């Protein structure tokens, strides 16, 4: 599906409000603490939500019931590398955190995973049957269908909900839309829709690079780059669902015995390993937290627009245009597509990245926290988040009202990928106890840099690399399956 996006211009407005920043000395009973990742979603949406929430009867009735004059908002926030540590430090010094907008697989302290393992989250299952603030629709009916059927939301596989999707976004392949047209004419490429077409385009590009004295440049691009190996989470899940099927994808997430040696699953993983032969040559050296944006720039080209990029596709999420805004030429059009189909008659699959919100069982104001979540998912809450975070929350009405709420056309166009024959899949594996010496994300993604794409492996066959990878995945999966939390 060919989607075009004009580079976005964003701004951050700081709002004045009554906020205590991790004021651990305050009495917990007189403050309401919310922790959130202040990054791609901005740094104001929680504060503004709480400011408006304070005006509701729900909030006022709670204060009256508890004999409180007010509840001051206590915010714990920070970037990806700091916020989980900030939360942990605050909790260690006595702060009771009520609401957490934090994700799995965050760098730094694996806080969400530790909460799940120690069963410290509030069961939110009954919340799905309650009406959102000011409306007659229940939360369960209001959410976008399909987002609750995964281990991220139901970590113990018992059907109970412990986290909710605060944000959702498709992760797929981004490209310079000006380099493609419908028929691949006038010096432009045809956008591949199947894996067969994808690899054929890669061969065409490799032939052109070879004819250019094996030099990659703006006129002779490589097929693919990636920011860091961790970004393959948006690639692997959709590849497995699309090639091996949704049933086997669920078995993968549940650590089913022998699943990584299943022929269909191995065929899906082969799409990752095979990229080795189509990779932009600077990718591996730059695939780290210091230089990853250079790989993203390889799709954009020069910041002045005079030179095209040296790679056609990069896997990423909806934050990419905003993240690269300062080095994106004026008028640049982003393209976005789901992973190629297995064949012409198959469906497309797009990994849907979920950003989570949950309640800690030790929070002092759990009932009010639940009401805050019902406010967040209301149309009123969606409007605030749209204005402050430039984002669409995962409710059907939020997408329907996106234009009215001021969401950019480019963002709306991105979310339209869920229309038609594209199927959303969400990763998130069954919750397990930690296994000493085993970091699942390393085996599944992060070690691809060294174990697959590093130049030291250039003479190793694709089949041998695939076998070595799946051997490690199966071994690690066995250990994790033995430690699934019941």
Short mmCIF file of C-alpha atoms in Angstrom, two decimals:
data_model
loop_
_atom_site.label_atom_id
_atom_site.label_comp_id
_atom_site.label_asym_id
_atom_site.label_seq_id
_atom_site.Cartn_x
_atom_site.Cartn_y
_atom_site.Cartn_z
CA UNK A 1 0.00 0.00 0.00
CA UNK A 2 1.54 3.27 -1.14
CA UNK A 3 1.18 6.01 1.45
CA UNK A 4 2.69 9.50 1.18
CA UNK A 5 3.54 11.87 3.98
CA UNK A 6 4.88 15.41 3.95
CA UNK A 7 7.61 16.06 6.52
CA UNK A 8 6.03 17.39 9.70
CA UNK A 9 6.80 20.51 11.67
CA UNK A 10 6.20 20.15 15.39
CA UNK A 11 6.49 22.36 18.44
CA UNK A 12 6.34 21.84 22.17
CA UNK A 13 4.36 24.21 24.37
CA UNK A 14 5.06 24.12 28.07
CA UNK A 15 1.96 24.52 30.19
CA UNK A 16 1.86 26.05 33.63
CA UNK A 17 0.15 23.89 36.23
CA UNK A 18 0.38 22.74 39.81
CA UNK A 19 3.01 20.05 39.45
CA UNK A 20 5.52 18.57 41.86
CA UNK A 21 8.40 16.85 40.12
CA UNK A 22 9.03 13.63 42.07
CA UNK A 23 8.55 15.42 45.35
CA UNK A 24 9.10 12.32 47.46
CA UNK A 25 8.80 14.24 50.69
CA UNK A 26 5.16 15.10 50.02
CA UNK A 27 2.42 13.11 51.69
CA UNK A 28 1.35 10.46 49.16
CA UNK A 29 -2.27 10.78 50.23
CA UNK A 30 -2.31 14.41 49.09
CA UNK A 31 -0.77 13.85 45.68
CA UNK A 32 -1.61 11.88 42.56
CA UNK A 33 1.48 10.50 40.89
CA UNK A 34 1.75 9.78 37.17
CA UNK A 35 4.89 8.52 35.46
CA UNK A 36 5.32 8.80 31.71
CA UNK A 37 7.82 8.64 28.92
CA UNK A 38 8.46 12.18 27.75
CA UNK A 39 9.80 11.62 24.27
CA UNK A 40 8.04 11.23 20.93
CA UNK A 41 4.63 12.01 22.50
CA UNK A 42 5.80 15.34 23.91
CA UNK A 43 6.04 16.61 27.46
CA UNK A 44 2.65 18.15 28.18
CA UNK A 45 -0.20 15.76 27.51
CA UNK A 46 -0.34 14.20 30.99
CA UNK A 47 -0.30 17.56 32.72
CA UNK A 48 -3.06 18.93 30.51
CA UNK A 49 -5.18 15.79 30.91
CA UNK A 50 -4.96 16.02 34.68
CA UNK A 51 -5.72 19.74 34.63
CA UNK A 52 -8.98 19.06 32.78
CA UNK A 53 -9.71 15.90 34.79
CA UNK A 54 -9.70 18.02 37.95
CA UNK A 55 -12.76 19.86 36.61
CA UNK A 56 -14.89 16.71 36.39
CA UNK A 57 -17.51 15.63 38.91
CA UNK A 58 -15.76 12.28 39.18
CA UNK A 59 -12.66 13.99 40.54
CA UNK A 60 -14.60 16.33 42.84
CA UNK A 61 -16.69 13.46 44.23
CA UNK A 62 -13.54 11.49 45.02
CA UNK A 63 -12.05 14.40 46.97
CA UNK A 64 -15.28 14.78 48.93
CA UNK A 65 -15.41 11.07 49.71
CA UNK A 66 -11.81 11.04 50.94
CA UNK A 67 -12.04 14.36 52.80
CA UNK A 68 -9.37 15.98 50.67
CA UNK A 69 -9.13 19.58 49.52
CA UNK A 70 -7.07 18.74 46.45
CA UNK A 71 -4.66 16.22 44.98
CA UNK A 72 -1.54 17.83 43.62
CA UNK A 73 -0.17 16.22 40.47
CA UNK A 74 3.24 14.68 40.99
CA UNK A 75 4.91 13.93 37.65
CA UNK A 76 7.81 11.57 37.08
CA UNK A 77 8.96 11.82 33.50
CA UNK A 78 12.02 11.55 31.33
CA UNK A 79 13.45 10.11 28.16
CA UNK A 80 13.74 6.44 27.29
CA UNK A 81 17.11 6.07 29.02
CA UNK A 82 16.10 7.77 32.28
CA UNK A 83 12.40 7.55 33.10
CA UNK A 84 12.33 3.97 34.39
CA UNK A 85 15.28 4.70 36.64
CA UNK A 86 13.55 7.85 37.86
CA UNK A 87 10.43 5.86 38.71
CA UNK A 88 12.39 3.17 40.50
CA UNK A 89 14.31 5.74 42.54
CA UNK A 90 11.08 7.54 43.47
CA UNK A 91 9.42 4.31 44.57
CA UNK A 92 12.48 3.30 46.58
CA UNK A 93 12.21 6.57 48.51
CA UNK A 94 8.55 6.17 49.32
CA UNK A 95 6.60 7.66 46.42
CA UNK A 96 3.41 5.74 45.59
CA UNK A 97 2.92 5.81 41.82
CA UNK A 98 -0.71 5.68 40.70
CA UNK A 99 -0.57 5.64 36.88
CA UNK A 100 2.32 4.63 34.63
CA UNK A 101 2.54 5.34 30.91
CA UNK A 102 5.54 3.06 30.42
CA UNK A 103 6.35 0.35 27.91
CA UNK A 104 7.96 -3.04 27.71
CA UNK A 105 11.51 -3.34 26.36
CA UNK A 106 12.58 0.13 27.43
CA UNK A 107 16.29 0.80 27.81
CA UNK A 108 17.65 1.20 31.30
CA UNK A 109 15.69 -0.52 34.07
CA UNK A 110 13.26 -3.15 32.74
CA UNK A 111 10.62 -1.80 35.08
CA UNK A 112 7.43 -2.96 33.37
CA UNK A 113 8.79 -6.48 33.05
CA UNK A 114 9.77 -6.53 36.72
CA UNK A 115 6.28 -5.37 37.77
CA UNK A 116 4.72 -8.13 35.67
CA UNK A 117 7.02 -10.81 37.04
CA UNK A 118 6.28 -9.80 40.63
CA UNK A 119 2.54 -9.38 39.90
CA UNK A 120 2.42 -5.77 41.04
CA UNK A 121 -0.08 -4.50 38.47
CA UNK A 122 -3.78 -3.86 39.05
CA UNK A 123 -6.23 -6.16 37.25
CA UNK A 124 -8.05 -3.88 34.79
CA UNK A 125 -10.35 -6.49 33.25
CA UNK A 126 -13.53 -5.09 34.83
CA UNK A 127 -12.69 -1.63 33.52
CA UNK A 128 -13.52 -2.81 30.00
CA UNK A 129 -17.19 -3.08 31.00
CA UNK A 130 -17.36 0.44 32.39
CA UNK A 131 -18.46 3.47 30.40
CA UNK A 132 -15.81 5.99 29.47
CA UNK A 133 -16.16 9.47 30.88
CA UNK A 134 -19.23 11.36 29.67
CA UNK A 135 -20.33 8.71 27.18
CA UNK A 136 -22.59 5.67 26.94
CA UNK A 137 -19.93 3.46 25.35
CA UNK A 138 -17.92 0.99 27.40
CA UNK A 139 -14.16 1.03 27.23
CA UNK A 140 -14.09 -2.46 25.71
CA UNK A 141 -16.39 -1.41 22.88
CA UNK A 142 -14.55 1.84 22.32
CA UNK A 143 -11.05 0.43 21.85
CA UNK A 144 -9.79 -0.46 18.38
CA UNK A 145 -10.59 -4.17 17.81
CA UNK A 146 -7.78 -6.67 18.12
CA UNK A 147 -5.43 -4.70 20.35
CA UNK A 148 -6.19 -6.64 23.52
CA UNK A 149 -5.41 -10.13 22.20
CA UNK A 150 -1.74 -10.36 23.06
CA UNK A 151 0.62 -11.06 25.94
CA UNK A 152 1.49 -7.38 26.29
CA UNK A 153 -2.04 -6.71 27.52
CA UNK A 154 -2.70 -10.14 29.07
CA UNK A 155 0.78 -11.18 30.24
CA UNK A 156 -0.21 -14.34 32.09
CA UNK A 157 -2.33 -15.92 29.38
CA UNK A 158 -5.30 -16.16 31.76
CA UNK A 159 -7.53 -13.75 29.84
CA UNK A 160 -7.13 -10.97 32.43
CA UNK A 161 -6.07 -7.48 31.38
CA UNK A 162 -3.23 -5.83 33.31
CA UNK A 163 -2.12 -3.13 30.87
CA UNK A 164 -4.03 -1.09 28.31
CA UNK A 165 -2.81 0.33 24.99
CA UNK A 166 -2.25 4.05 25.61
CA UNK A 167 -0.98 4.64 22.08
CA UNK A 168 -0.76 2.45 19.02
CA UNK A 169 1.14 2.87 15.84
CA UNK A 170 1.98 0.81 12.79
CA UNK A 171 5.61 -0.08 12.27
CA UNK A 172 6.62 -0.98 8.77
CA UNK A 173 8.86 0.10 5.93
CA UNK A 174 9.43 3.83 5.29
CA UNK A 175 10.79 5.26 2.06
CA UNK A 176 11.22 8.36 -0.05
CA UNK A 177 7.91 8.48 -1.94
CA UNK A 178 9.41 10.49 -4.79
CA UNK A 179 11.50 7.47 -5.82
CA UNK A 180 8.49 5.29 -6.60
CA UNK A 181 5.55 5.36 -8.96
CA UNK A 182 2.80 2.91 -9.84
CA UNK A 183 4.51 1.41 -12.85
CA UNK A 184 8.19 1.93 -12.13
CA UNK A 185 8.67 4.33 -15.03
CA UNK A 186 10.49 7.62 -15.68
CA UNK A 187 13.53 6.55 -13.71
CA UNK A 188 11.47 5.61 -10.67
CA UNK A 189 11.01 2.27 -8.96
CA UNK A 190 7.82 0.27 -8.64
CA UNK A 191 6.81 -0.33 -5.05
CA UNK A 192 7.06 -4.08 -4.32
CA UNK A 193 3.92 -5.72 -2.94
CA UNK A 194 5.17 -9.32 -2.57
CA UNK A 195 8.43 -10.77 -1.29
CA UNK A 196 9.23 -11.98 -4.79
CA UNK A 197 8.98 -8.42 -6.06
CA UNK A 198 10.96 -7.11 -3.09
CA UNK A 199 13.93 -9.39 -3.75
CA UNK A 200 13.73 -8.72 -7.50
CA UNK A 201 14.06 -4.99 -6.78
CA UNK A 202 17.03 -5.76 -4.53
CA UNK A 203 18.74 -7.72 -7.32
CA UNK A 204 18.13 -4.86 -9.74
CA UNK A 205 19.71 -2.42 -7.29
CA UNK A 206 22.69 -4.72 -6.63
CA UNK A 207 23.34 -5.02 -10.37
CA UNK A 208 23.34 -1.23 -10.68
CA UNK A 209 25.70 -0.89 -7.71
CA UNK A 210 28.08 -3.45 -9.22
CA UNK A 211 28.07 -1.53 -12.50
CA UNK A 212 28.94 1.59 -10.45
CA UNK A 213 32.22 0.01 -9.30
CA UNK A 214 30.44 -1.42 -6.26
CA UNK A 215 29.78 2.08 -4.96
CA UNK A 216 26.50 3.00 -3.26
CA UNK A 217 25.35 6.57 -3.75
CA UNK A 218 22.22 8.64 -4.29
CA UNK A 219 21.82 7.37 -7.85
CA UNK A 220 22.71 3.78 -6.98
CA UNK A 221 20.99 3.02 -3.66
CA UNK A 222 20.93 -0.20 -1.69
CA UNK A 223 17.62 -1.87 -0.92
CA UNK A 224 17.61 -1.65 2.86
CA UNK A 225 19.00 -0.15 6.04
CA UNK A 226 17.89 -0.24 9.68
CA UNK A 227 18.43 2.18 12.62
CA UNK A 228 19.55 -0.50 15.11
CA UNK A 229 18.91 -4.22 15.19
CA UNK A 230 16.25 -3.66 17.84
CA UNK A 231 14.01 -2.14 15.17
CA UNK A 232 13.53 -5.60 13.70
CA UNK A 233 10.73 -6.09 16.24
CA UNK A 234 8.53 -4.23 13.77
CA UNK A 235 9.75 -6.54 11.00
CA UNK A 236 9.98 -10.02 12.49
CA UNK A 237 6.46 -10.20 13.95
CA UNK A 238 4.74 -9.15 10.74
CA UNK A 239 6.97 -11.45 8.69
CA UNK A 240 6.08 -14.47 10.84
CA UNK A 241 2.35 -13.71 10.81
CA UNK A 242 2.38 -13.09 7.06
CA UNK A 243 4.44 -16.10 6.02
CA UNK A 244 3.89 -18.67 8.79
CA UNK A 245 0.33 -17.62 9.62
CA UNK A 246 -1.38 -16.10 12.64
CA UNK A 247 -1.77 -19.42 14.49
CA UNK A 248 1.95 -20.11 14.40
CA UNK A 249 2.65 -16.50 15.29
CA UNK A 250 0.69 -16.98 18.52
CA UNK A 251 2.68 -20.15 19.22
CA UNK A 252 5.86 -18.14 18.78
CA UNK A 253 4.67 -15.64 21.39
CA UNK A 254 3.84 -18.49 23.77
CA UNK A 255 7.27 -20.19 23.43
CA UNK A 256 5.73 -23.38 22.02
CA UNK A 257 8.24 -26.23 21.91
CA UNK A 258 9.97 -26.54 18.52
CA UNK A 259 8.29 -23.48 16.99
CA UNK A 260 11.52 -21.78 15.92
CA UNK A 261 12.46 -24.85 13.89
CA UNK A 262 9.09 -24.93 12.14
CA UNK A 263 9.72 -24.68 8.38
CA UNK A 264 7.26 -21.81 7.90
CA UNK A 265 8.67 -19.81 10.80
CA UNK A 266 12.19 -20.37 9.48
CA UNK A 267 11.06 -19.18 6.06
CA UNK A 268 9.79 -15.98 7.68
CA UNK A 269 13.04 -15.44 9.56
CA UNK A 270 14.93 -16.00 6.33
CA UNK A 271 13.53 -12.66 5.11
CA UNK A 272 15.62 -11.04 7.84
CA UNK A 273 18.81 -13.01 7.22
CA UNK A 274 18.58 -12.56 3.46
CA UNK A 275 18.72 -8.78 3.89
CA UNK A 276 22.44 -9.20 4.53
CA UNK A 277 23.01 -9.27 0.77
CA UNK A 278 20.98 -6.08 0.16
CA UNK A 279 22.17 -3.87 3.01
CA UNK A 280 23.45 -0.31 2.75
CA UNK A 281 27.17 -0.80 3.55
CA UNK A 282 27.38 1.74 6.41
CA UNK A 283 24.42 0.30 8.30
CA UNK A 284 26.12 -2.03 10.77
CA UNK A 285 28.77 0.50 11.84
CA UNK A 286 26.07 3.10 12.50
CA UNK A 287 23.49 0.80 14.11
CA UNK A 288 23.97 2.11 17.64
CA UNK A 289 22.37 4.74 19.86
CA UNK A 290 24.96 7.36 18.86
CA UNK A 291 24.72 7.00 15.08
CA UNK A 292 21.37 5.35 14.29
CA UNK A 293 19.93 8.53 12.81
CA UNK A 294 22.57 8.39 10.08
CA UNK A 295 20.98 5.15 8.91
CA UNK A 296 17.59 6.86 8.88
CA UNK A 297 19.14 9.77 6.97
CA UNK A 298 20.31 7.25 4.36
CA UNK A 299 16.68 6.99 3.17
CA UNK A 300 16.14 10.76 3.20
CA UNK A 301 19.35 11.85 1.50
CA UNK A 302 21.08 15.17 2.12
CA UNK A 303 19.33 17.71 4.33
CA UNK A 304 19.39 20.31 1.54
CA UNK A 305 17.58 17.96 -0.83
CA UNK A 306 20.32 17.99 -3.46
CA UNK A 307 21.21 14.32 -3.09
CA UNK A 308 18.95 11.31 -2.80
CA UNK A 309 19.46 8.70 -0.09
CA UNK A 310 21.70 5.67 -0.35
CA UNK A 311 19.01 3.20 0.80
CA UNK A 312 15.39 2.73 -0.23
CA UNK A 313 13.71 1.22 2.85
CA UNK A 314 14.07 1.49 6.62
CA UNK A 315 11.87 -0.18 9.29
CA UNK A 316 10.44 2.29 11.78
CA UNK A 317 7.36 3.66 13.52
CA UNK A 318 5.17 6.73 13.23
CA UNK A 319 7.67 8.87 15.16
CA UNK A 320 10.22 8.76 12.32
CA UNK A 321 9.15 11.92 10.40
CA UNK A 322 9.14 14.02 13.56
CA UNK A 323 12.41 12.56 14.81
CA UNK A 324 14.16 13.39 11.52
CA UNK A 325 12.41 16.72 10.95
CA UNK A 326 15.48 18.94 11.31
CA UNK A 327 17.48 17.08 8.66
CA UNK A 328 14.59 16.47 6.24
CA UNK A 329 14.40 18.73 3.16
CA UNK A 330 11.37 20.94 2.77
CA UNK A 331 8.69 19.19 0.71
CA UNK A 332 10.11 15.71 1.27
CA UNK A 333 7.38 13.06 1.04
CA UNK A 334 7.57 10.04 3.29
CA UNK A 335 6.13 6.79 2.04
CA UNK A 336 5.02 3.97 4.31
CA UNK A 337 4.04 0.38 3.60
CA UNK A 338 3.34 -2.84 5.43
CA UNK A 339 5.77 -5.69 4.86
CA UNK A 340 5.41 -7.36 1.46
CA UNK A 341 2.82 -10.13 1.11
CA UNK A 342 3.66 -13.81 0.95
CA UNK A 343 2.10 -13.84 -2.54
CA UNK A 344 -0.42 -11.83 -4.55
CA UNK A 345 -3.42 -13.55 -2.95
CA UNK A 346 -2.24 -13.13 0.65
CA UNK A 347 -2.93 -10.38 3.16
CA UNK A 348 -0.46 -7.73 4.26
CA UNK A 349 0.59 -7.65 7.90
CA UNK A 350 1.78 -4.67 9.89
CA UNK A 351 3.24 -4.89 13.35
CA UNK A 352 1.32 -2.58 15.65
CA UNK A 353 3.48 -1.10 18.35
CA UNK A 354 1.63 -0.63 21.63
CA UNK A 355 2.62 1.92 24.24
CA UNK A 356 1.14 0.87 27.53
CA UNK A 357 -0.57 2.39 30.53
CA UNK A 358 -1.14 0.52 33.78
CA UNK A 359 -1.75 0.99 37.50
CA UNK A 360 0.56 -0.12 40.29
CA UNK A 361 -1.11 -2.11 43.04
CA UNK A 362 0.53 0.05 45.74
CA UNK A 363 -0.86 3.30 44.36
CA UNK A 364 -2.68 5.36 46.97
CA UNK A 365 -5.52 6.34 44.66
CA UNK A 366 -6.30 3.26 42.56
CA UNK A 367 -10.01 4.01 42.18
CA UNK A 368 -9.34 7.55 41.01
CA UNK A 369 -6.61 6.18 38.74
CA UNK A 370 -9.20 3.95 37.05
CA UNK A 371 -11.46 6.98 36.56
CA UNK A 372 -8.50 8.84 35.08
CA UNK A 373 -8.05 6.03 32.54
CA UNK A 374 -11.75 6.20 31.62
CA UNK A 375 -11.25 9.94 31.09
CA UNK A 376 -8.13 9.33 28.99
CA UNK A 377 -10.03 7.04 26.60
CA UNK A 378 -13.02 9.39 26.26
CA UNK A 379 -13.54 11.67 23.29
CA UNK A 380 -12.58 14.57 25.52
CA UNK A 381 -9.35 12.85 26.48
CA UNK A 382 -8.62 11.98 22.84
CA UNK A 383 -8.97 15.62 21.88
CA UNK A 384 -6.49 16.73 24.55
CA UNK A 385 -3.96 14.08 23.56
CA UNK A 386 -4.35 15.01 19.89
CA UNK A 387 -3.56 18.63 20.67
CA UNK A 388 -0.73 18.06 23.12
CA UNK A 389 0.91 14.90 21.77
CA UNK A 390 -0.11 15.10 18.09
CA UNK A 391 -1.26 11.50 18.47
CA UNK A 392 -4.33 9.32 17.98
CA UNK A 393 -5.25 7.21 21.02
CA UNK A 394 -6.43 3.63 20.28
CA UNK A 395 -10.17 4.21 20.20
CA UNK A 396 -12.37 3.96 17.14
CA UNK A 397 -13.75 7.45 17.71
CA UNK A 398 -10.27 8.97 18.02
CA UNK A 399 -9.44 7.79 14.51
CA UNK A 400 -12.83 8.87 13.20
CA UNK A 401 -12.44 12.32 14.79
CA UNK A 402 -8.75 12.72 14.03
CA UNK A 403 -9.16 15.50 11.48
CA UNK A 404 -11.55 17.43 13.73
CA UNK A 405 -9.09 17.02 16.61
CA UNK A 406 -6.35 18.65 14.57
CA UNK A 407 -4.31 15.59 13.66
CA UNK A 408 -2.24 16.16 10.54
CA UNK A 409 -3.30 14.67 7.24
CA UNK A 410 -0.03 12.75 7.06
CA UNK A 411 -0.67 11.02 10.39
CA UNK A 412 -4.26 10.19 9.41
CA UNK A 413 -2.99 8.78 6.13
CA UNK A 414 -0.55 6.59 8.05
CA UNK A 415 -3.29 5.10 10.20
CA UNK A 416 -5.39 4.41 7.13
CA UNK A 417 -3.07 1.50 6.47
CA UNK A 418 -5.40 -0.48 8.73
CA UNK A 419 -8.08 -0.18 6.06
CA UNK A 420 -8.31 -2.71 3.24
CA UNK A 421 -6.56 -6.08 3.49
CA UNK A 422 -3.83 -5.11 5.95
CA UNK A 423 -3.94 -7.01 9.25
CA UNK A 424 -2.55 -5.62 12.51
CA UNK A 425 -0.45 -7.91 14.68
CA UNK A 426 1.06 -7.05 18.03
CA UNK A 427 4.11 -8.66 19.58
CA UNK A 428 4.60 -9.30 23.26
CA UNK A 429 5.62 -12.68 24.62
CA UNK A 430 4.20 -14.67 27.52
CA UNK A 431 5.42 -13.34 30.86
CA UNK A 432 8.25 -15.33 32.38
CA UNK A 433 10.53 -15.24 35.35
CA UNK A 434 13.92 -13.80 34.50
CA UNK A 435 16.47 -16.37 33.38
CA UNK A 436 20.03 -15.70 34.48
CA UNK A 437 22.27 -14.85 31.57
CA UNK A 438 19.42 -14.71 29.06
CA UNK A 439 18.13 -11.51 27.47
CA UNK A 440 15.46 -12.54 24.97
CA UNK A 441 15.63 -9.30 22.98
CA UNK A 442 19.34 -9.87 22.45
CA UNK A 443 18.78 -13.33 20.96
CA UNK A 444 15.81 -12.24 18.86
CA UNK A 445 17.04 -8.83 17.66
CA UNK A 446 20.06 -7.11 19.12
CA UNK A 447 22.70 -9.69 18.24
CA UNK A 448 21.73 -9.64 14.57
CA UNK A 449 24.37 -6.96 14.06
CA UNK A 450 27.18 -9.36 14.92
CA UNK A 451 25.60 -12.73 14.20
CA UNK A 452 24.09 -11.97 10.79
CA UNK A 453 24.91 -8.58 9.28
CA UNK A 454 28.50 -8.05 10.35
CA UNK A 455 31.00 -8.23 7.48
CA UNK A 456 32.78 -11.12 9.21
CA UNK A 457 29.83 -13.27 8.11
CA UNK A 458 29.98 -12.32 4.44
CA UNK A 459 31.25 -15.74 3.39
CA UNK A 460 28.78 -17.69 5.52
CA UNK A 461 25.73 -18.93 3.63
CA UNK A 462 22.26 -17.58 4.33
CA UNK A 463 21.14 -21.08 5.30
CA UNK A 464 23.94 -21.53 7.83
CA UNK A 465 23.27 -18.12 9.39
CA UNK A 466 19.57 -18.94 9.60
CA UNK A 467 20.24 -22.31 11.22
CA UNK A 468 22.58 -20.78 13.79
CA UNK A 469 20.04 -18.09 14.68
CA UNK A 470 17.09 -20.45 15.03
CA UNK A 471 19.19 -22.87 17.10
CA UNK A 472 19.80 -20.06 19.59
CA UNK A 473 16.15 -18.99 19.50
CA UNK A 474 14.93 -22.51 20.20
CA UNK A 475 17.39 -22.98 23.05
CA UNK A 476 16.40 -19.66 24.65
CA UNK A 477 12.70 -20.35 24.06
CA UNK A 478 13.01 -23.67 25.94
CA UNK A 479 14.45 -21.90 28.97
CA UNK A 480 11.79 -19.20 28.95
CA UNK A 481 8.94 -21.71 28.49
CA UNK A 482 10.09 -23.46 31.64
CA UNK A 483 9.75 -20.18 33.51
CA UNK A 484 6.37 -18.92 32.25
CA UNK A 485 4.48 -17.20 35.08
CA UNK A 486 1.16 -18.90 35.78
#
